[in-house]
mmCIF file of C-alpha atoms in Angstrom:
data_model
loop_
_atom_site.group_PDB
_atom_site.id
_atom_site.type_symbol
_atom_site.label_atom_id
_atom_site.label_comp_id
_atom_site.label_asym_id
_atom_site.label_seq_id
_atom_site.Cartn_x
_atom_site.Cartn_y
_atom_site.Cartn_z
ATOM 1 C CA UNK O 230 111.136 80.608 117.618
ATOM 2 C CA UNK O 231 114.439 79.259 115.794
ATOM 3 C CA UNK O 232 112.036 77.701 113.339
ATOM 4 C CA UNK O 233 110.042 80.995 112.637
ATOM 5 C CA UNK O 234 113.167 82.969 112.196
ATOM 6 C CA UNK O 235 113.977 80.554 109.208
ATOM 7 C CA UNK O 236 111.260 80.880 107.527
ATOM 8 C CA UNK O 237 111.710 84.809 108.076
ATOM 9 C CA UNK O 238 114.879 83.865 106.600
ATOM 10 C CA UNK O 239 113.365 81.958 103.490
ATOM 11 C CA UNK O 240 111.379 84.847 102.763
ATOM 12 C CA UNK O 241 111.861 87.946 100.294
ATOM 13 C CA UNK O 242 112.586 91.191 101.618
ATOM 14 C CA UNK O 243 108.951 92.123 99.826
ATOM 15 C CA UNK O 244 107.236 89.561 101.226
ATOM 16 C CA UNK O 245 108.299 89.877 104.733
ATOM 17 C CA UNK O 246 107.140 93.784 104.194
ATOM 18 C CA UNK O 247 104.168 92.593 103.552
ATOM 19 C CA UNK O 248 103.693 90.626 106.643
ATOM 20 C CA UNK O 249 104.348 93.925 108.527
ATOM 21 C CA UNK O 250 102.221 96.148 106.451
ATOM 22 C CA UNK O 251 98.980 93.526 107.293
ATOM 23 C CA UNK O 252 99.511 92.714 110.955
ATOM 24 C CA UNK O 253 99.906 96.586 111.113
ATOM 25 C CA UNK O 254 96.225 96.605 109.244
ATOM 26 C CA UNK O 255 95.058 94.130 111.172
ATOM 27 C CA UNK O 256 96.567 95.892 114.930
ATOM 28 C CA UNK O 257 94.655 98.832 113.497
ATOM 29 C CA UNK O 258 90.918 96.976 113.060
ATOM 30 C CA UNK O 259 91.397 95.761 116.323
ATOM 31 C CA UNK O 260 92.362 98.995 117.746
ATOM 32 C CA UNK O 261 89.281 100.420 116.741
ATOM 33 C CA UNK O 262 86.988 97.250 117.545
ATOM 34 C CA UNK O 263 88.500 98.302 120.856
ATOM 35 C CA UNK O 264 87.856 101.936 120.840
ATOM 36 C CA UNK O 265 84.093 101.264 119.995
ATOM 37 C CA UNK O 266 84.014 99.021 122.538
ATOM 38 C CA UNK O 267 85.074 101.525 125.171
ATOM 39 C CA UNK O 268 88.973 100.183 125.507
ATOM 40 C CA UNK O 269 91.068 103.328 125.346
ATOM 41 C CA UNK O 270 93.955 102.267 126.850
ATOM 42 C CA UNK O 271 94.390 98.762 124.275
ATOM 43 C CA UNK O 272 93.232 100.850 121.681
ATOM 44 C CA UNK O 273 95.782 103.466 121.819
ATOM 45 C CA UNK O 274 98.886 100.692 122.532
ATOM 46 C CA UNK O 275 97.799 98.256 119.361
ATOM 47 C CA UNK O 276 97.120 101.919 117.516
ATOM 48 C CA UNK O 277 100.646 103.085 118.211
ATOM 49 C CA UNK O 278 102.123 99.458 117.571
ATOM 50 C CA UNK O 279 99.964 99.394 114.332
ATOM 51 C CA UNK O 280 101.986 102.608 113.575
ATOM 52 C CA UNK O 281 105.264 102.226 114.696
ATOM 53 C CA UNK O 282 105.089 99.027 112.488
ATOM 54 C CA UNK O 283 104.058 100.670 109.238
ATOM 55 C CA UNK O 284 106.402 102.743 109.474
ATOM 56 C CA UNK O 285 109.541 100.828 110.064
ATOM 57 C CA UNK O 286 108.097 98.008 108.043
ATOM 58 C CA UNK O 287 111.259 98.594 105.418
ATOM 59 C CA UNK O 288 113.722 98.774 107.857
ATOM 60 C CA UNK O 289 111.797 95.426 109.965
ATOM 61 C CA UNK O 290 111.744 93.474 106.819
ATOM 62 C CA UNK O 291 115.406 94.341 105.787
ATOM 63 C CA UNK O 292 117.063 93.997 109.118
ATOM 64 C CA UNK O 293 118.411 91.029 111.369
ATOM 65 C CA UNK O 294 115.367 88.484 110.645
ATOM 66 C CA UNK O 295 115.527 87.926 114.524
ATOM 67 C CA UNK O 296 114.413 91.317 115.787
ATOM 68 C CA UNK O 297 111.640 90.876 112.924
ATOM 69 C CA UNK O 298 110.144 87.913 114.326
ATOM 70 C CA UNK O 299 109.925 89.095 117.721
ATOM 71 C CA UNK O 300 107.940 92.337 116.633
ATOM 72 C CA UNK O 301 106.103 89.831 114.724
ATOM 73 C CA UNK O 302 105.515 87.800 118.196
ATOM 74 C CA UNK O 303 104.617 90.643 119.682
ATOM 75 C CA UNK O 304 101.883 92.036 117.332
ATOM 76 C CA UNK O 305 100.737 88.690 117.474
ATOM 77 C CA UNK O 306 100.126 88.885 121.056
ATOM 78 C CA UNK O 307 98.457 92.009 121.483
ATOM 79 C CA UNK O 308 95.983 90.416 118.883
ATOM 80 C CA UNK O 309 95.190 87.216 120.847
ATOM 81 C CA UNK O 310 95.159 88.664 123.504
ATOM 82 C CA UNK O 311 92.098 90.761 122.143
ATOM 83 C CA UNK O 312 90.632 88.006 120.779
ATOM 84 C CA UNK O 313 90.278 86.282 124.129
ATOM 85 C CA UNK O 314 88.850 89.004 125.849
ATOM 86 C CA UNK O 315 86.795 89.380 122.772
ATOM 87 C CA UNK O 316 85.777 85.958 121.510
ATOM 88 C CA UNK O 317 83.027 87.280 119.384
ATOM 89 C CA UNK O 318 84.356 90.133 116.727
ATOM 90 C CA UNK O 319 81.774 92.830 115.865
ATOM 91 C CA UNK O 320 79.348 92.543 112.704
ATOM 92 C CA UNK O 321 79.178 96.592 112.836
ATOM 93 C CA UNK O 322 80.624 99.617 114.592
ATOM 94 C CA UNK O 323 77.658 101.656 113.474
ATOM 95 C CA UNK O 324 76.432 103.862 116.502
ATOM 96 C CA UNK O 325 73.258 104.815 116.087
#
């Protein structure tokens, strides 16, 4: 973790908002990968994560580079933890 908070550290304040505002997009896919596939309750948690992180992403990216990374962790994790349960991502959420 030390090492990931450096390169936090190493980073612009622009690029680190960055960071936030895509895991945020990417929380958000999975959210509704989820939804389709009948997952309320993990849709709704990486929804409001996906939200709660766009919106502080200024405030995330400017603050103590610590507390960034382990949002960062924990975004992380919500999406892995997806993915394992859901090795396979879906071609189309088209419901016919």
């Amino acid at each position: 973790m030390e090492e990931m908070t450096n390169i936090i550290k190493d980073l612009s304040i622009e690029e680190r908002e960055e960071i936030f505002v895509d895991i945020a997009r990417t929380l958000e896919d999975t959210a509704r990968e989820a939804l389709v596939e009948g997952n309320r309750q993990f849709a709704a948690l990486s929804t409001n994560m996906a939200e709660a992180i766009r919106v502080n992403a200024d405030e995330l990216a400017r603050d103590d580079p610590e507390n960034a990374e382990r949002v960062l962790q924990e975004a992380t994790a919500m999406i892995l933890q997806f993915e394992a349960v859901h090795p396979y991502r879906m071609v189309s959420m088209a419901v016919h």
